[in-house]
């Protein structure tokens, strides 16, 4: 990945800060003939505002995406058809008021990139986190909405599986519950909602924050995507997930658990199924063996750290070399991990779409000739 | 990363299978004027054969590296000085005897890439795992030996911190113990040696296997390396570590633990030190904030799954669509994770070296002008 | 170069068609601290409309560039300072009226990309040439305006040196004449204006068209930029120039002439100058030896073919497999090569800026430490 | 292109200097299932030693290629079948004697890269031109031999069309004559042999040198390869040809001639042929429109400068800042352009192979489904 681009054949470049005029992405290498609507892209973007609950800080931004290039309109005047040229998408920043950033401009918030930006570049846009703003992720989600359409039959979904000390009960897993209006957490476990609610209310009232673990599952991925060594599918998924703000860990399949169990327990056995096709008897591998997809569901998880924007003063320093106490003022977001669910989906979708095209390029195998 | 290349300015391409004539790497973009000896490269390669113990299967391969290009010899006739052109290194495979692979050629070993290779390419070199062989990692270690010299003052070290159900006691951490002749595990905790020994003996006798968790620490990394979004230093380290065979999870700093604690506990506070320079009071971030190095130690961990080459029969299928039982014969390696320590070091060294050059390219800042 | 991106460290991605909502570019990897104004970018764009003469078709587009990201405003409220994050620039297409394209939508104009687009993608935006529109070049020119500022002391200028059968007299070369209001041709030779005027008037009245040869000269380029083999500075300049629409040939230094003369005539001799620095006694090499800049002026030339949009009917076919006669209607542009001057400048500036950063990355040499 | 790698999906990395132990290439991304023999690769390499004539300096190097990885042997024990993993090829340098380079080590030969290497890297391997040695091109030719097999039906051939002031008569063009034992020039015109012979004998006796123009023609290239803007097929061909040592100019189709003629003369008209398929009535475009192949023959030309290794003393300087006279001693090569023919073929083959895979990746169109 170069600085602001990821992907090899399905390439996404994003740009923009939270307080500039706009932000956006350019999706290059998209196959021609992909049909989509602006509303479909928008629907993905809207998922980043779950439940409109008290648990997620809302900047008053409509996040309306404009599609500027790379398509022709179908006769219905609404469906866009990609032409194979770059698809540029843009989201204007409505709220660019220059409030008084006073101290923040000179102080380094602990756990933020303020200090490292200044060390690296000698200059930074301190308003709203600059390039590290969560708003940048809107651009990825827009790109991911296109990526989902590149691989026929692929469905990419995500869920929050733990929040701070609390975890879901996997026995209750229900994908349909995730979009439920009563579910502000992207949790797949209905029983977890009251638990998370009470827990996060406590965190919020204490002016504190917690992290979260998100799981992404991609179904319908054809076998054969990836490569044995440095273009492993799991590696590129891990790279994409680690590129999300505040992510500190990534697992594929059973992940770190694999390091604790034996070879007998870990290896996924195989049988020929009734339809004569290979069947795996388990999926500890998370759908990837030797860097190449097996045809099983791709499973990845990532850990999001708690935001360090908390209401308790923390020790830090300022640009001039003074010791200071830094404290976030106003509203705060007790669990930024919640929003990370659609972002993780987008990154996984983009990685798989890229490898789908790369596989087709090197081997000439498409979805129709997979055996 | 493209198929067999990683890095952007410090670029490493590896090639070779375990049963071909040779394997090797090409290191492109190495700065001119780096001084090294063949012995230094060889010493890194030899680290992959720890303790010569009964816990690590030894192919009788001397793994002698040849340096073929990219240098001039200094007057001492031994020291090589890079010229800025590609450094090609090669390791011959001494043992290429074609033993009888009979069944293995047609059977898919559970947990191996046999099946996915065939699905992807329609053809594979089944001898010794082909491209997925652990021997390929020799090429990375050779490249890493050069990478270590690119960043002045950087020291990259690794340690095994857990094996199956057993973990070290971090209170006993002693880097110097790792190279000890009595230490066949790369463990930094002397007290763990009898524990690991007894545990792994049991695993070995049972014909079973276990995984491991490896920790890599890079000291002396200047602040400012990396980028905020898609060229994050942690992301590229994670990508490199996930490219190692059998790795299923990666963490930076406190990793998944960050998702379980609060923002107060997690954020690393800062103070101005006695020398007037910034000091961090903890290092949960693993030396990276917002994708950019802070100047603290870079800390990464990765989980290696247990090898599925075990002495117990496992259910699988063959190329012709038959159900079969697969069992590894002969010697086996009860914990492949042990060998992964120098490989992890190499990947981290390469990622940091690459970002060191990229940082210098974009900002013009070298190690001497960092403030 | 990938599909719509060029450059390695100074990376430019462009997007947009002539009849979409907008077009633009993202400049990634720009060093932090570069100071520029929107007016400076706009001035480069305005150069694409030379002399407002009868020789250059004018779409009524103001081509107003917006800079959307990657900078902070200086205190003067006008100067932008790059932050090292991607600079996104956008130019809206004012005139998007959907006129009746009727036949054009189905006919393949000879010498255009209509046919190849359809063969490749199966779909195309036939309005205004789609992605091949000359309007796309505005995005390059905007990027080039930034690139000019990356290399301290570099000045990149271009000139039209021949048009169809007519050429300038190099003895009259005057860079200052190029911006002259009386000069609609970017010619450096005042004496050529009446010649070109009469010639092109004839071409225009005949409904015909001619090509042109453009020369780009970059002064103030430090020695050492480039690489011996596949990242040659001349190669990347040639690649950039060949990426401009309608370009069919590129030369460095004396170019094809070098193939006609002897080694004695061709090689540029050297002497130590009065100031103790190396001096070249000629510049047949065009400032590049072995792919690396010498410190002399970089000189490149490229040939632009005559547009095939002419008022004479030409034989062609349509999408349905019928023989047809195709003729351009309305205004036409008798020499599209004229506009190519600022575009060529931009591509050369971008290539050199990229190599400036790459050289600094690999060798640690900046402009201040060149000896 | 990065420093020593070219191509995007069909990627070639070369390494090695003329006086190191060996040189070679790694071909990454080659499709699986390509069948080839070592002899086929060797045959291409042997073409670089045309006619064993007095016009081409022969180092006594057998140039025997070894194929080290990326294949399995077919049952005949000779045919290699690519597995999709990297193909590493190596050529040992037999003659590495360290003769006395004395002055050459400190003097900058005019027209060579000696000076720029030293300025860039501060160090260089002065023996035999280091990385700029013509021997490096053997690695490209080996890679090109594989590339030829990637595109079904493609035939890439090259010819010398002019040498210094002398040119062939195109009316005599006979591809079959090029491999003729009586033809030491790769000329397609039998009548040109005595002309070139007499001319070059004069040059040789005078201790002088001349350049040459080479033409490469690729037949059987499917339409649709390339892209409209920055991945133009002509651009990538030009880039590849410009990466060859001593090349100063590149043309596609009629090239610079296009800039001299009118739109009526230049545009290639089309008709529906008797078989219902599109037919072009001429090929000024050289088989590429808008950066995308038309299905016609791809035609490219490049100019090779005369070597500056001549027997006449030339003014130069040395490393210590002294004025010196430099003269080549011993045998010299009066027209290095002759050898460039197979090298140019290789670069064109690689560029087209790369685009063949990229086209298949983006559009899903293979050779069998082109309409």
mmCIF file of N, CA and C in Angstrom, chain B residues 263-306:
data_model
loop_
_atom_site.group_PDB
_atom_site.id
_atom_site.type_symbol
_atom_site.label_atom_id
_atom_site.label_comp_id
_atom_site.label_asym_id
_atom_site.label_seq_id
_atom_site.Cartn_x
_atom_site.Cartn_y
_atom_site.Cartn_z
ATOM 1 N N UNK B 263 -10.250 3.911 28.404
ATOM 2 C CA UNK B 263 -9.412 4.950 27.831
ATOM 3 C C UNK B 263 -8.398 5.495 28.822
ATOM 4 N N UNK B 264 -8.781 5.569 30.097
ATOM 5 C CA UNK B 264 -7.835 6.032 31.127
ATOM 6 C C UNK B 264 -6.651 5.075 31.226
ATOM 7 N N UNK B 265 -6.998 3.765 31.197
ATOM 8 C CA UNK B 265 -5.948 2.774 31.352
ATOM 9 C C UNK B 265 -5.059 2.674 30.121
ATOM 10 N N UNK B 266 -5.630 2.941 28.975
ATOM 11 C CA UNK B 266 -4.931 2.629 27.727
ATOM 12 C C UNK B 266 -3.988 3.724 27.217
ATOM 13 N N UNK B 267 -4.439 4.984 27.338
ATOM 14 C CA UNK B 267 -3.644 6.041 26.694
ATOM 15 C C UNK B 267 -2.323 6.240 27.417
ATOM 16 N N UNK B 268 -1.272 6.361 26.655
ATOM 17 C CA UNK B 268 0.060 6.564 27.220
ATOM 18 C C UNK B 268 0.262 8.045 27.498
ATOM 19 N N UNK B 269 0.385 8.379 28.775
ATOM 20 C CA UNK B 269 0.587 9.779 29.125
ATOM 21 C C UNK B 269 2.023 10.216 28.785
ATOM 22 N N UNK B 270 2.209 11.531 28.717
ATOM 23 C CA UNK B 270 3.510 12.088 28.339
ATOM 24 C C UNK B 270 3.968 13.123 29.368
ATOM 25 N N UNK B 271 5.246 13.281 29.433
ATOM 26 C CA UNK B 271 5.872 14.332 30.226
ATOM 27 C C UNK B 271 7.152 14.760 29.527
ATOM 28 N N UNK B 272 7.598 15.963 29.864
ATOM 29 C CA UNK B 272 8.909 16.412 29.393
ATOM 30 C C UNK B 272 9.967 15.837 30.340
ATOM 31 N N UNK B 273 10.898 15.108 29.772
ATOM 32 C CA UNK B 273 11.933 14.481 30.593
ATOM 33 C C UNK B 273 12.997 15.468 31.051
ATOM 34 N N UNK B 274 13.889 14.990 31.869
ATOM 35 C CA UNK B 274 14.942 15.848 32.406
ATOM 36 C C UNK B 274 15.810 16.459 31.320
ATOM 37 N N UNK B 275 15.913 15.729 30.212
ATOM 38 C CA UNK B 275 16.731 16.243 29.114
ATOM 39 C C UNK B 275 15.940 17.144 28.187
ATOM 40 N N UNK B 276 14.705 17.467 28.597
ATOM 41 C CA UNK B 276 13.903 18.368 27.785
ATOM 42 C C UNK B 276 13.193 17.683 26.638
ATOM 43 N N UNK B 277 13.343 16.380 26.563
ATOM 44 C CA UNK B 277 12.691 15.657 25.469
ATOM 45 C C UNK B 277 11.420 14.973 25.955
ATOM 46 N N UNK B 278 10.489 14.706 25.050
ATOM 47 C CA UNK B 278 9.229 14.059 25.441
ATOM 48 C C UNK B 278 9.494 12.659 25.981
ATOM 49 N N UNK B 279 8.771 12.303 27.030
ATOM 50 C CA UNK B 279 8.852 10.968 27.606
ATOM 51 C C UNK B 279 7.440 10.400 27.689
ATOM 52 N N UNK B 280 7.273 9.158 27.268
ATOM 53 C CA UNK B 280 5.989 8.493 27.464
ATOM 54 C C UNK B 280 6.040 7.704 28.770
ATOM 55 N N UNK B 281 4.961 7.733 29.527
ATOM 56 C CA UNK B 281 4.955 7.083 30.834
ATOM 57 C C UNK B 281 4.553 5.614 30.746
ATOM 58 N N UNK B 282 4.133 5.180 29.578
ATOM 59 C CA UNK B 282 3.815 3.763 29.337
ATOM 60 C C UNK B 282 3.895 3.545 27.835
ATOM 61 N N UNK B 283 3.724 2.320 27.383
ATOM 62 C CA UNK B 283 3.828 2.051 25.945
ATOM 63 C C UNK B 283 2.766 1.041 25.494
ATOM 64 N N UNK B 284 1.532 1.322 25.872
ATOM 65 C CA UNK B 284 0.446 0.470 25.392
ATOM 66 C C UNK B 284 0.330 0.524 23.874
ATOM 67 N N UNK B 285 0.718 1.665 23.312
ATOM 68 C CA UNK B 285 0.572 1.853 21.867
ATOM 69 C C UNK B 285 1.589 1.045 21.078
ATOM 70 N N UNK B 286 2.565 0.472 21.761
ATOM 71 C CA UNK B 286 3.583 -0.278 21.024
ATOM 72 C C UNK B 286 4.425 0.607 20.134
ATOM 73 N N UNK B 287 4.593 1.857 20.548
ATOM 74 C CA UNK B 287 5.517 2.739 19.842
ATOM 75 C C UNK B 287 4.957 3.380 18.587
ATOM 76 N N UNK B 288 3.643 3.280 18.388
ATOM 77 C CA UNK B 288 3.045 3.818 17.159
ATOM 78 C C UNK B 288 1.734 4.516 17.498
ATOM 79 N N UNK B 289 1.612 5.763 17.113
ATOM 80 C CA UNK B 289 0.360 6.508 17.299
ATOM 81 C C UNK B 289 -0.102 7.046 15.956
ATOM 82 N N UNK B 290 -1.335 6.772 15.589
ATOM 83 C CA UNK B 290 -1.839 7.268 14.313
ATOM 84 C C UNK B 290 -1.028 6.750 13.148
ATOM 85 N N UNK B 291 -0.443 5.565 13.305
ATOM 86 C CA UNK B 291 0.304 4.959 12.210
ATOM 87 C C UNK B 291 1.748 5.406 12.113
ATOM 88 N N UNK B 292 2.170 6.300 13.040
ATOM 89 C CA UNK B 292 3.507 6.914 12.962
ATOM 90 C C UNK B 292 4.280 6.593 14.237
ATOM 91 N N UNK B 293 5.562 6.265 14.080
ATOM 92 C CA UNK B 293 6.370 5.894 15.242
ATOM 93 C C UNK B 293 6.544 7.067 16.197
ATOM 94 N N UNK B 294 6.551 6.745 17.495
ATOM 95 C CA UNK B 294 6.660 7.784 18.526
ATOM 96 C C UNK B 294 8.095 7.959 19.017
ATOM 97 N N UNK B 295 8.963 7.007 18.672
ATOM 98 C CA UNK B 295 10.304 7.013 19.238
ATOM 99 C C UNK B 295 10.447 5.996 20.362
ATOM 100 N N UNK B 296 9.326 5.499 20.881
ATOM 101 C CA UNK B 296 9.388 4.414 21.857
ATOM 102 C C UNK B 296 9.687 3.112 21.112
ATOM 103 N N UNK B 297 9.877 2.051 21.886
ATOM 104 C CA UNK B 297 10.089 0.746 21.267
ATOM 105 C C UNK B 297 8.844 0.324 20.479
ATOM 106 N N UNK B 298 9.067 -0.205 19.291
ATOM 107 C CA UNK B 298 7.979 -0.785 18.504
ATOM 108 C C UNK B 298 7.761 -2.213 19.012
ATOM 109 N N UNK B 299 6.526 -2.541 19.364
ATOM 110 C CA UNK B 299 6.228 -3.863 19.911
ATOM 111 C C UNK B 299 5.112 -4.523 19.099
ATOM 112 N N UNK B 300 5.383 -5.725 18.591
ATOM 113 C CA UNK B 300 4.373 -6.463 17.828
ATOM 114 C C UNK B 300 4.406 -7.932 18.247
ATOM 115 N N UNK B 301 3.269 -8.568 18.189
ATOM 116 C CA UNK B 301 3.177 -9.994 18.514
ATOM 117 C C UNK B 301 2.396 -10.704 17.416
ATOM 118 N N UNK B 302 2.717 -11.980 17.212
ATOM 119 C CA UNK B 302 1.930 -12.748 16.250
ATOM 120 C C UNK B 302 1.746 -14.187 16.714
ATOM 121 N N UNK B 303 0.609 -14.733 16.328
ATOM 122 C CA UNK B 303 0.237 -16.090 16.729
ATOM 123 C C UNK B 303 0.493 -17.056 15.590
ATOM 124 N N UNK B 304 1.223 -18.132 15.906
ATOM 125 C CA UNK B 304 1.504 -19.168 14.920
ATOM 126 C C UNK B 304 0.660 -20.396 15.259
ATOM 127 N N UNK B 305 -0.048 -20.893 14.306
ATOM 128 C CA UNK B 305 -0.896 -22.050 14.565
ATOM 129 C C UNK B 305 -0.036 -23.320 14.690
ATOM 130 N N UNK B 306 -0.569 -24.363 15.324
ATOM 131 C CA UNK B 306 0.159 -25.631 15.377
ATOM 132 C C UNK B 306 0.183 -26.257 13.993
#
